[in-house]
Amino acid sequence: MPGSAATTTPTAASQRPGLAPPMAAGGAACAAVAVEAWRGRVLESVGGLDGVLDTLLRNLALLLEGGKGAVRGVILHGPPGSGKSHLAGALAAAAAGAPCAVCGPVDVSAALSGSARTVQSLCGALAGATRGARRAAEGGAAAVVVVLERAEALCAVGEEDEGRGTRLELVSVVIDLLLAELRLWRDESLPAVLLVPWAAKASVPSEFLGGLFDRIALPVPLSRAQRRAVLAASSRELPIADREAVLDREAG
């Protein structure tokens, strides 16, 4: 639900194969097990973005190991159809299956609709993510992944827009909220990350280009035939019908 965060606690269902079991804090070894489990789950629905996925997972491993050197915001920057939202959603879903993990999505466009209630909803979602990250830090094998949806609304205020002044004020408030929460995650060394799919045609706000965010460029999308060849090479054990199902999900 936009503007909300859901908490997932350990259950029997979360112990199915491919998910990291609850563990005591165990540093790099613990992080490696959890991240490898997430990698397997993400690759069930995402193909051809292995390099980008590896970069994201390295950052998650750093988060689980105590947060040193990890960024709290990752901008997935690329053209339409490059898999930005699909990859972010798959990674958040994998994290949500881990013990004590919280995932978004958080809808920026809704927060900019002009009412105080929608901004309060964004505040509540971010606060919920922080609470979940604190619980995850205690478990040692989970991280919070929040997906920021329709973030381009932060730069979509035109000169001719009705109520432009009010909307610009809201943009400033939302950016300040996001940056404040990311600084809190960094200062407390919390295992939490904000994933931001961002269309290549929209410029990224300068406030997001500091040390709190990293920007990963996604390649121009491949054709279905090219993607089929990539899957055939990287997922030989996957039946052909399942590969086609992956391609269908990506196209959708």
PDB file of C-alpha atoms in Angstrom, residues 3-247:
ATOM      1  CA  GLY A   3       2.778   5.337   2.019  1.00  0.00           C
ATOM      2  CA  SER A   4       2.818   2.348   4.356  1.00  0.00           C
ATOM      3  CA  ALA A   5       5.287  -0.188   5.585  1.00  0.00           C
ATOM      4  CA  ALA A   6       4.544  -3.741   6.660  1.00  0.00           C
ATOM      5  CA  THR A   7       6.476  -5.684   9.248  1.00  0.00           C
ATOM      6  CA  THR A   8       7.285  -9.323   8.604  1.00  0.00           C
ATOM      7  CA  THR A   9       8.155 -11.433  11.619  1.00  0.00           C
ATOM      8  CA  PRO A  10       9.750 -14.886  11.504  1.00  0.00           C
ATOM      9  CA  THR A  11       7.224 -17.583  10.658  1.00  0.00           C
ATOM     10  CA  ALA A  12       7.358 -21.130   9.421  1.00  0.00           C
ATOM     11  CA  ALA A  13       6.673 -19.821   5.937  1.00  0.00           C
ATOM     12  CA  SER A  14       9.737 -17.587   6.091  1.00  0.00           C
ATOM     13  CA  GLN A  15      11.904 -20.654   6.644  1.00  0.00           C
ATOM     14  CA  ARG A  16      11.260 -22.166   3.209  1.00  0.00           C
ATOM     15  CA  PRO A  17      14.322 -22.907   1.034  1.00  0.00           C
ATOM     16  CA  GLY A  18      16.040 -19.880  -0.413  1.00  0.00           C
ATOM     17  CA  LEU A  19      15.431 -17.611   2.580  1.00  0.00           C
ATOM     18  CA  ALA A  20      17.926 -16.759   5.260  1.00  0.00           C
ATOM     19  CA  PRO A  21      17.008 -18.269   8.645  1.00  0.00           C
ATOM     20  CA  PRO A  22      17.149 -16.132  11.801  1.00  0.00           C
ATOM     21  CA  MET A  23      20.736 -15.855  13.029  1.00  0.00           C
ATOM     22  CA  ALA A  24      22.586 -14.117  15.772  1.00  0.00           C
ATOM     23  CA  ALA A  25      24.836 -11.297  14.634  1.00  0.00           C
ATOM     24  CA  GLY A  26      27.746 -12.947  12.908  1.00  0.00           C
ATOM     25  CA  GLY A  27      29.513 -10.313  10.854  1.00  0.00           C
ATOM     26  CA  ALA A  28      30.674 -11.111   7.346  1.00  0.00           C
ATOM     27  CA  ALA A  29      29.763 -14.813   7.439  1.00  0.00           C
ATOM     28  CA  CYS A  30      26.202 -14.068   8.546  1.00  0.00           C
ATOM     29  CA  ALA A  31      25.854 -11.349   5.910  1.00  0.00           C
ATOM     30  CA  ALA A  32      27.147 -13.641   3.164  1.00  0.00           C
ATOM     31  CA  VAL A  33      24.546 -16.321   3.941  1.00  0.00           C
ATOM     32  CA  ALA A  34      21.674 -13.835   4.053  1.00  0.00           C
ATOM     33  CA  VAL A  35      22.712 -11.985   0.909  1.00  0.00           C
ATOM     34  CA  GLU A  36      23.237 -15.170  -1.080  1.00  0.00           C
ATOM     35  CA  ALA A  37      19.723 -16.270  -0.105  1.00  0.00           C
ATOM     36  CA  TRP A  38      18.331 -12.962  -1.366  1.00  0.00           C
ATOM     37  CA  ARG A  39      20.326 -13.273  -4.569  1.00  0.00           C
ATOM     38  CA  GLY A  40      18.727 -16.615  -5.309  1.00  0.00           C
ATOM     39  CA  ARG A  41      15.238 -15.261  -4.739  1.00  0.00           C
ATOM     40  CA  VAL A  42      15.778 -12.157  -6.888  1.00  0.00           C
ATOM     41  CA  LEU A  43      17.204 -14.186  -9.781  1.00  0.00           C
ATOM     42  CA  GLU A  44      13.973 -16.198  -9.855  1.00  0.00           C
ATOM     43  CA  SER A  45      12.278 -13.157 -11.403  1.00  0.00           C
ATOM     44  CA  VAL A  46      15.117 -10.967 -12.729  1.00  0.00           C
ATOM     45  CA  GLY A  47      17.553 -11.894 -15.445  1.00  0.00           C
ATOM     46  CA  GLY A  48      20.237 -10.025 -17.362  1.00  0.00           C
ATOM     47  CA  LEU A  49      20.973  -7.521 -14.575  1.00  0.00           C
ATOM     48  CA  ASP A  50      23.471  -9.634 -12.691  1.00  0.00           C
ATOM     49  CA  GLY A  51      26.102  -6.883 -12.538  1.00  0.00           C
ATOM     50  CA  VAL A  52      23.666  -4.341 -11.120  1.00  0.00           C
ATOM     51  CA  LEU A  53      22.291  -6.912  -8.689  1.00  0.00           C
ATOM     52  CA  ASP A  54      25.796  -7.779  -7.482  1.00  0.00           C
ATOM     53  CA  THR A  55      26.472  -4.091  -6.757  1.00  0.00           C
ATOM     54  CA  LEU A  56      23.243  -3.818  -4.760  1.00  0.00           C
ATOM     55  CA  LEU A  57      23.951  -6.998  -2.823  1.00  0.00           C
ATOM     56  CA  ARG A  58      27.486  -5.881  -1.963  1.00  0.00           C
ATOM     57  CA  ASN A  59      25.947  -2.786  -0.411  1.00  0.00           C
ATOM     58  CA  LEU A  60      23.449  -4.925   1.530  1.00  0.00           C
ATOM     59  CA  ALA A  61      26.284  -7.104   2.797  1.00  0.00           C
ATOM     60  CA  LEU A  62      28.052  -3.992   4.097  1.00  0.00           C
ATOM     61  CA  LEU A  63      24.835  -2.939   5.821  1.00  0.00           C
ATOM     62  CA  LEU A  64      24.545  -6.301   7.576  1.00  0.00           C
ATOM     63  CA  GLU A  65      28.191  -6.180   8.636  1.00  0.00           C
ATOM     64  CA  GLY A  66      27.691  -2.932  10.507  1.00  0.00           C
ATOM     65  CA  GLY A  67      27.120  -0.362   7.819  1.00  0.00           C
ATOM     66  CA  LYS A  68      30.652   0.957   7.319  1.00  0.00           C
ATOM     67  CA  GLY A  69      31.144   2.006   3.715  1.00  0.00           C
ATOM     68  CA  ALA A  70      27.504   1.344   2.781  1.00  0.00           C
ATOM     69  CA  VAL A  71      25.215   3.956   1.250  1.00  0.00           C
ATOM     70  CA  ARG A  72      21.655   4.384   2.523  1.00  0.00           C
ATOM     71  CA  GLY A  73      20.099   5.414  -0.769  1.00  0.00           C
ATOM     72  CA  VAL A  74      20.564   3.811  -4.180  1.00  0.00           C
ATOM     73  CA  ILE A  75      19.250   5.478  -7.337  1.00  0.00           C
ATOM     74  CA  LEU A  76      18.574   2.996 -10.134  1.00  0.00           C
ATOM     75  CA  HIS A  77      18.938   5.304 -13.123  1.00  0.00           C
ATOM     76  CA  GLY A  78      17.988   4.134 -16.582  1.00  0.00           C
ATOM     77  CA  PRO A  79      15.687   4.392 -19.581  1.00  0.00           C
ATOM     78  CA  PRO A  80      12.138   3.021 -19.643  1.00  0.00           C
ATOM     79  CA  GLY A  81      12.100  -0.768 -19.794  1.00  0.00           C
ATOM     80  CA  SER A  82      15.571  -1.202 -18.316  1.00  0.00           C
ATOM     81  CA  GLY A  83      14.213  -3.061 -15.282  1.00  0.00           C
ATOM     82  CA  LYS A  84      14.575  -0.376 -12.582  1.00  0.00           C
ATOM     83  CA  SER A  85      11.266  -0.900 -10.799  1.00  0.00           C
ATOM     84  CA  HIS A  86      11.249  -4.639 -11.456  1.00  0.00           C
ATOM     85  CA  LEU A  87      14.675  -5.094  -9.848  1.00  0.00           C
ATOM     86  CA  ALA A  88      13.857  -2.831  -6.889  1.00  0.00           C
ATOM     87  CA  GLY A  89      10.590  -4.659  -6.257  1.00  0.00           C
ATOM     88  CA  ALA A  90      12.211  -8.093  -6.508  1.00  0.00           C
ATOM     89  CA  LEU A  91      14.930  -7.130  -4.027  1.00  0.00           C
ATOM     90  CA  ALA A  92      12.405  -5.632  -1.601  1.00  0.00           C
ATOM     91  CA  ALA A  93      10.291  -8.795  -1.862  1.00  0.00           C
ATOM     92  CA  ALA A  94      13.344 -10.932  -1.089  1.00  0.00           C
ATOM     93  CA  ALA A  95      14.162  -8.784   1.936  1.00  0.00           C
ATOM     94  CA  ALA A  96      10.549  -8.895   3.115  1.00  0.00           C
ATOM     95  CA  GLY A  97      10.789 -12.671   3.307  1.00  0.00           C
ATOM     96  CA  ALA A  98      13.712 -12.439   5.720  1.00  0.00           C
ATOM     97  CA  PRO A  99      13.164 -12.217   9.472  1.00  0.00           C
ATOM     98  CA  CYS A 100      12.079  -8.802  10.786  1.00  0.00           C
ATOM     99  CA  ALA A 101      12.443  -7.091   7.421  1.00  0.00           C
ATOM    100  CA  VAL A 102      10.288  -4.191   6.320  1.00  0.00           C
ATOM    101  CA  CYS A 103       9.674  -3.052   2.788  1.00  0.00           C
ATOM    102  CA  GLY A 104       7.782  -0.149   1.180  1.00  0.00           C
ATOM    103  CA  PRO A 105       6.707   0.914  -1.291  1.00  0.00           C
ATOM    104  CA  VAL A 106       6.548   4.617  -0.527  1.00  0.00           C
ATOM    105  CA  ASP A 107       4.776   6.694  -3.175  1.00  0.00           C
ATOM    106  CA  VAL A 108       6.358  10.136  -3.575  1.00  0.00           C
ATOM    107  CA  SER A 109       3.659  11.366  -5.929  1.00  0.00           C
ATOM    108  CA  ALA A 110       1.018  10.728  -3.273  1.00  0.00           C
ATOM    109  CA  ALA A 111       3.058  12.646  -0.699  1.00  0.00           C
ATOM    110  CA  LEU A 112       3.065  15.638  -3.067  1.00  0.00           C
ATOM    111  CA  SER A 113      -0.703  15.655  -3.572  1.00  0.00           C
ATOM    112  CA  GLY A 114      -1.015  18.730  -1.390  1.00  0.00           C
ATOM    113  CA  SER A 115      -2.515  17.501   1.878  1.00  0.00           C
ATOM    114  CA  ALA A 116      -0.798  17.351   5.241  1.00  0.00           C
ATOM    115  CA  ARG A 117      -2.149  13.819   5.686  1.00  0.00           C
ATOM    116  CA  THR A 118      -0.162  12.455   2.739  1.00  0.00           C
ATOM    117  CA  VAL A 119       3.082  13.948   4.066  1.00  0.00           C
ATOM    118  CA  GLN A 120       2.284  12.482   7.488  1.00  0.00           C
ATOM    119  CA  SER A 121       1.795   9.118   5.780  1.00  0.00           C
ATOM    120  CA  LEU A 122       5.299   9.393   4.307  1.00  0.00           C
ATOM    121  CA  CYS A 123       6.682  10.259   7.742  1.00  0.00           C
ATOM    122  CA  GLY A 124       4.922   7.233   9.203  1.00  0.00           C
ATOM    123  CA  ALA A 125       6.276   4.906   6.522  1.00  0.00           C
ATOM    124  CA  LEU A 126       9.847   6.105   7.065  1.00  0.00           C
ATOM    125  CA  ALA A 127       9.492   5.870  10.847  1.00  0.00           C
ATOM    126  CA  GLY A 128       8.178   2.316  10.445  1.00  0.00           C
ATOM    127  CA  ALA A 129      11.200   1.454   8.314  1.00  0.00           C
ATOM    128  CA  THR A 130      13.512   2.815  11.011  1.00  0.00           C
ATOM    129  CA  ARG A 131      11.803   0.757  13.711  1.00  0.00           C
ATOM    130  CA  GLY A 132      12.087  -2.324  11.525  1.00  0.00           C
ATOM    131  CA  ALA A 133      15.767  -1.618  10.876  1.00  0.00           C
ATOM    132  CA  ARG A 134      16.466  -1.452  14.589  1.00  0.00           C
ATOM    133  CA  ARG A 135      14.810  -4.843  15.070  1.00  0.00           C
ATOM    134  CA  ALA A 136      16.695  -6.206  12.062  1.00  0.00           C
ATOM    135  CA  ALA A 137      19.992  -4.982  13.520  1.00  0.00           C
ATOM    136  CA  GLU A 138      19.308  -7.044  16.633  1.00  0.00           C
ATOM    137  CA  GLY A 139      18.715 -10.174  14.537  1.00  0.00           C
ATOM    138  CA  GLY A 140      21.859  -9.725  12.469  1.00  0.00           C
ATOM    139  CA  ALA A 141      20.525 -11.408   9.309  1.00  0.00           C
ATOM    140  CA  ALA A 142      17.952  -8.991   7.936  1.00  0.00           C
ATOM    141  CA  ALA A 143      17.857  -5.585   6.341  1.00  0.00           C
ATOM    142  CA  VAL A 144      15.136  -3.084   5.574  1.00  0.00           C
ATOM    143  CA  VAL A 145      14.621  -2.307   1.886  1.00  0.00           C
ATOM    144  CA  VAL A 146      12.249   0.555   1.061  1.00  0.00           C
ATOM    145  CA  VAL A 147      11.325   1.278  -2.555  1.00  0.00           C
ATOM    146  CA  LEU A 148      10.576   4.910  -3.377  1.00  0.00           C
ATOM    147  CA  GLU A 149       7.969   4.895  -6.144  1.00  0.00           C
ATOM    148  CA  ARG A 150       7.380   7.686  -8.684  1.00  0.00           C
ATOM    149  CA  ALA A 151      10.287   9.703  -7.314  1.00  0.00           C
ATOM    150  CA  GLU A 152      10.432  11.737 -10.533  1.00  0.00           C
ATOM    151  CA  ALA A 153       7.538  13.763  -9.078  1.00  0.00           C
ATOM    152  CA  LEU A 154      10.219  15.575  -7.061  1.00  0.00           C
ATOM    153  CA  CYS A 155      11.430  17.304 -10.204  1.00  0.00           C
ATOM    154  CA  ALA A 156       8.171  17.524 -12.169  1.00  0.00           C
ATOM    155  CA  VAL A 157       7.132  21.028 -11.122  1.00  0.00           C
ATOM    156  CA  GLY A 158       6.801  23.261 -14.171  1.00  0.00           C
ATOM    157  CA  GLU A 159       6.651  27.038 -14.386  1.00  0.00           C
ATOM    158  CA  GLU A 160       3.024  26.868 -15.492  1.00  0.00           C
ATOM    159  CA  ASP A 161       1.842  24.441 -12.783  1.00  0.00           C
ATOM    160  CA  GLU A 162      -1.112  25.648 -10.725  1.00  0.00           C
ATOM    161  CA  GLY A 163      -0.099  26.062  -7.098  1.00  0.00           C
ATOM    162  CA  ARG A 164       3.568  25.879  -8.072  1.00  0.00           C
ATOM    163  CA  GLY A 165       4.774  27.642  -4.926  1.00  0.00           C
ATOM    164  CA  THR A 166       2.977  25.231  -2.597  1.00  0.00           C
ATOM    165  CA  ARG A 167       4.163  22.228  -4.574  1.00  0.00           C
ATOM    166  CA  LEU A 168       7.783  23.410  -4.492  1.00  0.00           C
ATOM    167  CA  GLU A 169       7.500  23.775  -0.717  1.00  0.00           C
ATOM    168  CA  LEU A 170       6.182  20.215  -0.479  1.00  0.00           C
ATOM    169  CA  VAL A 171       9.052  18.962  -2.657  1.00  0.00           C
ATOM    170  CA  SER A 172      11.517  20.616  -0.289  1.00  0.00           C
ATOM    171  CA  VAL A 173       9.772  19.077   2.742  1.00  0.00           C
ATOM    172  CA  VAL A 174       9.767  15.584   1.217  1.00  0.00           C
ATOM    173  CA  ILE A 175      13.443  15.778   0.210  1.00  0.00           C
ATOM    174  CA  ASP A 176      14.361  16.965   3.711  1.00  0.00           C
ATOM    175  CA  LEU A 177      12.361  14.085   5.246  1.00  0.00           C
ATOM    176  CA  LEU A 178      14.102  11.502   3.085  1.00  0.00           C
ATOM    177  CA  LEU A 179      17.579  12.866   3.732  1.00  0.00           C
ATOM    178  CA  ALA A 180      16.964  13.152   7.484  1.00  0.00           C
ATOM    179  CA  GLU A 181      15.882   9.528   7.677  1.00  0.00           C
ATOM    180  CA  LEU A 182      18.871   8.350   5.641  1.00  0.00           C
ATOM    181  CA  ARG A 183      21.229  10.298   7.914  1.00  0.00           C
ATOM    182  CA  LEU A 184      19.597   8.624  10.913  1.00  0.00           C
ATOM    183  CA  TRP A 185      20.125   5.189   9.339  1.00  0.00           C
ATOM    184  CA  ARG A 186      23.772   6.079   8.689  1.00  0.00           C
ATOM    185  CA  ASP A 187      24.433   7.588  12.122  1.00  0.00           C
ATOM    186  CA  GLU A 188      22.897   4.594  13.921  1.00  0.00           C
ATOM    187  CA  SER A 189      24.543   2.102  11.503  1.00  0.00           C
ATOM    188  CA  LEU A 190      21.122   0.618  10.754  1.00  0.00           C
ATOM    189  CA  PRO A 191      20.728  -2.065   8.044  1.00  0.00           C
ATOM    190  CA  ALA A 192      18.312  -0.045   5.924  1.00  0.00           C
ATOM    191  CA  VAL A 193      18.458   1.124   2.325  1.00  0.00           C
ATOM    192  CA  LEU A 194      16.187   3.241   0.121  1.00  0.00           C
ATOM    193  CA  LEU A 195      15.935   2.055  -3.510  1.00  0.00           C
ATOM    194  CA  VAL A 196      14.885   4.766  -5.967  1.00  0.00           C
ATOM    195  CA  PRO A 197      14.012   3.771  -9.555  1.00  0.00           C
ATOM    196  CA  TRP A 198      14.629   6.923 -11.602  1.00  0.00           C
ATOM    197  CA  ALA A 199      13.875   7.457 -15.288  1.00  0.00           C
ATOM    198  CA  ALA A 200      16.864   8.627 -17.317  1.00  0.00           C
ATOM    199  CA  LYS A 201      14.912  11.539 -18.798  1.00  0.00           C
ATOM    200  CA  ALA A 202      14.368  13.118 -15.353  1.00  0.00           C
ATOM    201  CA  SER A 203      17.224  14.934 -13.634  1.00  0.00           C
ATOM    202  CA  VAL A 204      18.137  13.756 -10.138  1.00  0.00           C
ATOM    203  CA  PRO A 205      17.843  16.484  -7.448  1.00  0.00           C
ATOM    204  CA  SER A 206      21.248  17.840  -6.462  1.00  0.00           C
ATOM    205  CA  GLU A 207      20.465  17.017  -2.827  1.00  0.00           C
ATOM    206  CA  PHE A 208      20.556  13.321  -3.767  1.00  0.00           C
ATOM    207  CA  LEU A 209      24.057  13.459  -5.216  1.00  0.00           C
ATOM    208  CA  GLY A 210      25.913  13.671  -1.896  1.00  0.00           C
ATOM    209  CA  GLY A 211      27.370  10.904   0.216  1.00  0.00           C
ATOM    210  CA  LEU A 212      24.021   9.410   1.267  1.00  0.00           C
ATOM    211  CA  PHE A 213      23.138   8.200  -2.223  1.00  0.00           C
ATOM    212  CA  ASP A 214      24.841   6.121  -4.859  1.00  0.00           C
ATOM    213  CA  ARG A 215      23.689   6.121  -8.477  1.00  0.00           C
ATOM    214  CA  ILE A 216      23.736   2.941 -10.554  1.00  0.00           C
ATOM    215  CA  ALA A 217      23.213   3.295 -14.281  1.00  0.00           C
ATOM    216  CA  LEU A 218      21.130   0.552 -15.869  1.00  0.00           C
ATOM    217  CA  PRO A 219      21.816  -0.342 -19.482  1.00  0.00           C
ATOM    218  CA  VAL A 220      19.504   0.237 -22.418  1.00  0.00           C
ATOM    219  CA  PRO A 221      16.981  -2.629 -22.356  1.00  0.00           C
ATOM    220  CA  LEU A 222      17.675  -5.634 -24.526  1.00  0.00           C
ATOM    221  CA  SER A 223      15.206  -7.048 -27.001  1.00  0.00           C
ATOM    222  CA  ARG A 224      13.280 -10.165 -26.003  1.00  0.00           C
ATOM    223  CA  ALA A 225      15.500 -12.285 -28.243  1.00  0.00           C
ATOM    224  CA  GLN A 226      18.630 -10.860 -26.603  1.00  0.00           C
ATOM    225  CA  ARG A 227      17.149 -11.402 -23.141  1.00  0.00           C
ATOM    226  CA  ARG A 228      16.260 -14.983 -24.065  1.00  0.00           C
ATOM    227  CA  ALA A 229      19.902 -15.589 -25.035  1.00  0.00           C
ATOM    228  CA  VAL A 230      21.113 -14.096 -21.741  1.00  0.00           C
ATOM    229  CA  LEU A 231      18.775 -16.316 -19.733  1.00  0.00           C
ATOM    230  CA  ALA A 232      19.791 -19.374 -21.707  1.00  0.00           C
ATOM    231  CA  ALA A 233      23.444 -18.722 -20.874  1.00  0.00           C
ATOM    232  CA  SER A 234      23.003 -17.728 -17.216  1.00  0.00           C
ATOM    233  CA  SER A 235      20.155 -20.066 -16.195  1.00  0.00           C
ATOM    234  CA  ARG A 236      20.811 -23.329 -18.017  1.00  0.00           C
ATOM    235  CA  GLU A 237      19.103 -25.323 -15.282  1.00  0.00           C
ATOM    236  CA  LEU A 238      15.885 -23.289 -15.695  1.00  0.00           C
ATOM    237  CA  PRO A 239      13.344 -24.987 -18.003  1.00  0.00           C
ATOM    238  CA  ILE A 240      12.573 -23.128 -21.224  1.00  0.00           C
ATOM    239  CA  ALA A 241       8.955 -22.549 -20.151  1.00  0.00           C
ATOM    240  CA  ASP A 242      10.160 -20.939 -16.919  1.00  0.00           C
ATOM    241  CA  ARG A 243      12.557 -18.695 -18.841  1.00  0.00           C
ATOM    242  CA  GLU A 244       9.690 -17.515 -21.021  1.00  0.00           C
ATOM    243  CA  ALA A 245       7.668 -16.824 -17.870  1.00  0.00           C
ATOM    244  CA  VAL A 246      10.522 -14.624 -16.592  1.00  0.00           C
ATOM    245  CA  LEU A 247      10.528 -12.726 -19.893  1.00  0.00           C
TER     246      LEU A 247
END
